[in-house]
Coordinates of C-alpha atoms in Angstrom, one line a residue:
Chain A
M1 CA -0.4 43.3 63.1
L2 CA 2.0 40.6 61.8
K3 CA 3.0 40.8 58.2
C4 CA 3.0 37.8 55.8
R5 CA 6.8 37.7 55.9
E6 CA 6.7 37.4 59.7
I7 CA 4.0 34.6 59.4
E8 CA 6.4 32.7 57.1
Q9 CA 9.2 33.1 59.6
L10 CA 7.1 32.0 62.6
A11 CA 5.2 29.2 60.8
S12 CA 7.4 26.3 62.0
D13 CA 7.2 27.6 65.6
Y14 CA 3.5 27.9 65.3
L15 CA 3.1 24.3 63.9
D16 CA 5.5 22.9 66.6
Q17 CA 3.5 24.8 69.3
D18 CA 6.5 26.9 70.2
L19 CA 5.0 30.3 70.2
S20 CA 3.9 32.4 73.3
F21 CA 0.2 32.9 73.8
R22 CA 0.4 36.5 72.5
Q23 CA 2.4 35.4 69.4
R24 CA -0.1 32.6 68.8
M25 CA -3.1 34.9 69.0
A26 CA -1.4 37.5 66.6
F27 CA -0.6 34.6 64.3
K28 CA -4.2 33.3 64.3
M29 CA -5.5 36.8 63.8
H30 CA -3.4 37.2 60.6
L31 CA -4.4 33.7 59.4
F32 CA -8.1 34.6 59.8
M33 CA -7.7 37.5 57.4
C34 CA -5.1 36.2 54.9
H35 CA -5.9 33.3 52.6
N36 CA -2.3 33.4 51.2
C37 CA -0.9 32.7 54.6
R38 CA -3.6 30.0 55.3
N39 CA -2.5 28.3 52.0
Y40 CA 1.2 28.7 52.9
L41 CA 0.7 27.2 56.3
R42 CA -1.2 24.2 54.8
Q43 CA 1.7 23.8 52.3
L44 CA 4.3 23.8 55.1
K45 CA 2.2 21.4 57.2
T46 CA 2.0 19.0 54.2
T47 CA 5.7 19.4 53.6
I48 CA 6.6 18.5 57.2
S49 CA 4.3 15.4 57.1
S50 CA 5.9 14.4 53.8
I51 CA 9.4 14.7 55.3
R52 CA 8.4 12.6 58.3
L53 CA 7.0 9.9 56.0
M54 CA 10.2 9.8 53.9
P55 CA 11.4 6.2 53.8
V56 CA 14.7 6.7 55.6
N57 CA 14.8 3.4 57.4
Q58 CA 13.3 1.1 54.8
S59 CA 15.5 1.8 51.9
I60 CA 19.1 1.1 52.9
V61 CA 21.6 0.7 50.1
V62 CA 24.4 -1.8 50.5
D63 CA 26.7 -0.7 47.7
D64 CA 30.4 -1.3 47.2
K65 CA 31.3 1.8 49.3
V66 CA 29.2 0.4 52.2
K67 CA 30.7 -3.0 51.8
D68 CA 34.3 -1.7 51.8
L69 CA 33.8 0.4 54.9
A70 CA 32.0 -2.4 56.7
K71 CA 34.9 -4.8 55.8
Q72 CA 37.5 -2.3 56.9
L73 CA 35.7 -1.7 60.3
R74 CA 35.3 -5.4 60.9
E75 CA 39.0 -6.1 60.2
Q76 CA 40.2 -3.1 62.2
T77 CA 38.1 -4.0 65.3
S78 CA 38.7 -7.8 65.2
K79 CA 42.5 -7.3 65.5
T80 CA 42.2 -6.0 69.0
Chain B
M1 CA 7.8 -9.3 52.6
S2 CA 11.1 -10.6 51.5
D3 CA 12.7 -9.5 54.8
K4 CA 13.2 -13.1 56.0
R5 CA 15.3 -13.9 53.0
D6 CA 17.2 -10.6 53.1
P7 CA 20.6 -11.3 54.6
H8 CA 20.7 -7.7 55.7
H9 CA 17.5 -8.1 57.8
F10 CA 17.9 -8.0 61.6
E11 CA 14.9 -8.0 63.8
N12 CA 16.1 -5.2 66.1
D13 CA 19.1 -3.4 67.5
A14 CA 19.9 -6.2 69.8
A15 CA 20.0 -8.8 67.0
L16 CA 22.1 -6.5 64.9
I17 CA 24.5 -5.9 67.8
A18 CA 24.8 -9.6 68.6
A19 CA 25.6 -10.4 65.0
M20 CA 28.2 -7.7 64.9
L21 CA 29.8 -9.0 68.0
E22 CA 30.1 -12.4 66.3
G23 CA 31.8 -10.6 63.4
D24 CA 29.0 -11.2 60.9
S25 CA 29.8 -9.3 57.8
T26 CA 26.2 -8.7 56.7
A27 CA 25.5 -7.1 60.1
F28 CA 28.4 -4.7 59.7
E29 CA 27.1 -3.9 56.2
K30 CA 23.6 -3.3 57.5
A31 CA 24.9 -1.1 60.3
V32 CA 27.1 1.0 58.0
A33 CA 24.4 1.3 55.4
L34 CA 21.9 2.4 58.0
Y35 CA 23.8 4.6 60.3
H36 CA 27.0 5.9 58.5
P37 CA 25.2 8.6 56.4
R38 CA 23.5 9.9 59.6
M39 CA 26.8 9.9 61.5
V40 CA 28.5 11.8 58.6
T41 CA 25.6 14.4 58.6
I42 CA 26.1 15.0 62.3
A43 CA 29.9 15.3 62.0
K44 CA 29.5 17.7 59.1
A45 CA 27.2 19.9 61.1
I46 CA 29.7 20.1 63.9
I47 CA 33.1 20.2 62.2
G48 CA 32.4 20.7 58.5
E49 CA 32.8 18.7 55.4
A50 CA 36.6 18.2 55.4
F51 CA 36.8 16.1 58.6
A52 CA 33.3 14.5 58.6
E53 CA 34.1 11.2 57.0
E54 CA 37.2 10.7 59.1
I55 CA 35.3 11.5 62.4
A56 CA 32.5 9.2 61.5
Q57 CA 34.9 6.3 60.8
D58 CA 36.8 7.0 64.1
A59 CA 33.4 7.1 65.9
W60 CA 32.6 3.6 64.4
I61 CA 35.8 2.2 65.7
S62 CA 35.3 3.4 69.2
A63 CA 31.6 2.4 69.1
I64 CA 32.4 -1.1 67.8
R65 CA 35.1 -1.6 70.5
S66 CA 32.6 -0.8 73.2
L67 CA 29.6 -2.5 71.6
S68 CA 29.6 -5.3 74.2
E69 CA 29.0 -2.6 76.8
F70 CA 26.1 -1.0 74.9
A71 CA 23.3 -1.2 77.5
G72 CA 20.5 -0.4 75.2
R73 CA 19.3 2.5 77.4
S74 CA 19.0 4.5 74.1
S75 CA 18.6 3.3 70.6
L76 CA 21.7 2.2 68.7
N77 CA 21.1 5.2 66.4
T78 CA 21.1 7.7 69.3
W79 CA 24.2 6.1 70.9
L80 CA 26.1 6.3 67.6
I81 CA 25.1 9.9 67.1
Q82 CA 26.3 10.8 70.6
I83 CA 29.7 9.1 70.0
T84 CA 30.0 10.9 66.6
A85 CA 29.0 14.2 68.1
N86 CA 31.5 13.9 70.9
A87 CA 34.3 12.9 68.6
A88 CA 33.5 15.9 66.3
K89 CA 33.5 18.3 69.3
T90 CA 36.7 17.0 70.6
R91 CA 38.3 17.3 67.2
L92 CA 36.9 20.8 66.8
R93 CA 38.6 21.8 70.1
R94 CA 41.8 20.2 69.1
E95 CA 41.8 21.9 65.7
K96 CA 41.3 25.1 67.6
R97 CA 39.7 26.6 64.6
Q98 CA 36.4 28.2 64.4
V99 CA 34.8 26.2 61.6
S100 CA 32.2 28.3 59.9
L101 CA 29.3 26.2 58.9
D102 CA 26.2 27.1 57.1
E103 CA 27.5 30.7 57.1
N104 CA 25.0 33.5 57.3
W105 CA 22.4 31.4 58.9
Q106 CA 21.3 34.4 60.8
K107 CA 21.7 36.8 58.0
K108 CA 18.7 36.0 55.8
E109 CA 19.2 37.5 52.4
T110 CA 16.2 39.4 51.1
D111 CA 13.4 37.0 50.5
D112 CA 12.0 37.7 47.1
R113 CA 8.7 35.9 47.9
F114 CA 7.7 39.1 49.6
D115 CA 7.2 42.7 48.5
H116 CA 8.6 45.7 50.3
T117 CA 5.5 45.9 52.5
G118 CA 6.1 42.3 53.7
H119 CA 3.2 40.8 51.7
W120 CA 3.4 37.8 49.3
Q121 CA 4.5 38.9 45.9
E122 CA 2.4 36.1 44.2
P123 CA -0.7 34.6 45.5
V124 CA -0.1 31.3 47.4
A125 CA -2.2 28.6 45.7
Q126 CA -3.6 25.5 47.3
W127 CA -1.6 22.5 46.1
E128 CA -3.2 20.1 43.8
L129 CA -1.4 17.2 45.5
E130 CA -2.5 18.1 49.0
T131 CA -1.7 15.1 51.1
P132 CA 1.8 13.8 52.0
E133 CA 0.8 10.4 50.6
A134 CA -0.1 11.9 47.3
I135 CA 3.1 13.9 47.2
L136 CA 5.3 10.9 48.0
A137 CA 3.4 8.7 45.6
N138 CA 4.6 11.0 42.8
S139 CA 8.0 9.7 42.0
E140 CA 9.3 13.0 40.6
L141 CA 8.2 14.9 43.7
S142 CA 9.6 12.3 46.0
D143 CA 13.0 12.5 44.2
I144 CA 12.8 16.3 44.5
I145 CA 12.3 16.0 48.3
S146 CA 15.2 13.6 48.7
Q147 CA 17.5 15.7 46.5
T148 CA 16.7 18.9 48.3
F149 CA 17.2 17.2 51.6
E150 CA 20.7 15.9 50.4
Q151 CA 21.7 19.4 49.3
L152 CA 20.7 21.2 52.5
P153 CA 23.6 22.9 54.3
P154 CA 25.0 20.4 56.9
Q155 CA 23.5 22.1 60.0
Q156 CA 20.1 22.4 58.5
Q157 CA 20.2 18.8 57.3
A158 CA 21.3 17.6 60.8
V159 CA 18.6 19.5 62.6
L160 CA 15.9 18.4 60.2
S161 CA 17.0 14.7 60.4
L162 CA 17.1 14.7 64.1
Y163 CA 13.8 16.6 64.7
D164 CA 11.5 15.5 61.9
L165 CA 13.0 12.1 61.0
E166 CA 14.2 10.8 64.3
G167 CA 11.9 12.7 66.6
E168 CA 14.6 14.0 68.9
S169 CA 13.7 16.8 71.3
M170 CA 15.0 20.3 70.6
T171 CA 16.9 20.2 73.9
E172 CA 18.7 17.0 72.9
I173 CA 19.4 18.4 69.4
C174 CA 21.0 21.5 71.0
N175 CA 23.2 19.3 73.1
I176 CA 24.2 17.1 70.3
L177 CA 25.1 19.9 67.9
D178 CA 26.2 22.4 70.5
I179 CA 23.9 25.2 69.3
S180 CA 21.4 27.5 70.9
A181 CA 17.6 26.7 70.8
S182 CA 16.9 29.8 68.7
N183 CA 19.6 28.8 66.2
A184 CA 18.2 25.3 66.0
R185 CA 14.7 26.5 65.4
V186 CA 15.9 28.9 62.6
L187 CA 17.8 26.0 61.0
L188 CA 14.8 23.7 61.2
H189 CA 12.5 26.2 59.6
R190 CA 15.0 27.0 56.8
A191 CA 15.3 23.4 56.0
R192 CA 11.6 22.7 55.9
S193 CA 11.1 25.9 53.9
A194 CA 13.6 24.9 51.3
I195 CA 11.7 21.7 50.7
Q196 CA 8.3 23.4 50.8
Q197 CA 9.5 25.9 48.1
K198 CA 10.8 23.0 45.8
I199 CA 7.4 21.2 46.2
A200 CA 5.6 24.5 45.5
Q201 CA 7.7 25.1 42.4
Y202 CA 6.9 21.7 41.0
Q203 CA 3.2 22.0 41.8
D204 CA 3.0 25.5 40.3
N205 CA 4.6 24.4 37.0
D206 CA 2.6 21.3 36.7

């Protein structure tokens, strides 16, 4: 019987469908009986979806540091 | 909505590359703003903090010099990450030093969320903000997620970015970072778990 600590450690593998059939069954059996782990798994699932929705591509920041590096790269590569 | 008036807006990779080849300064700025932080993350994960910025800049130079040969078989992002990863690995070999990153990744210190029998110390509550949309709509929580992400150890941050943000396969991630699959999966879970714990802390205190 898996312990809660082991469920925590295997939770990403479970959600990413990366567990063997046996491990998956043992995982589900524990979930069936443990509401703390069911809540934990729901929390982790929500966390992963939140991470995936993070606006990485939309919010680019063109600050002075970016402008300086862009300028430096443009100059360095136009000389050749 | 204001994209068309935004000088840093380019329709796609091809438009951005074409503008860079013409020496368009806004295209360079857009490319640097978008890709440089990711390249630094990858370099840090492979060779560590000290060389990361330099590696990323060198990778830019070689990428820009061969930009006209970029065939578009992969996305520009993937291509830049490959160039950065290769540059970092080459440098790592040259430095002939074993850079120790994200030390103790395999040695998990005792996790105080569990008691000695392996059960949760405290009951795990259902979150009040239960959907990702509700979580990200809360500006404090959204900041907490970004800050936790920024503060992750380099290898965890790189695996999380590649897997959850960019949708790379585990096989590809192991190739890019030169790590084993089991190592990558542990790093991924550590990273997700760090963010989950920060969200839980916020929701428990609310």
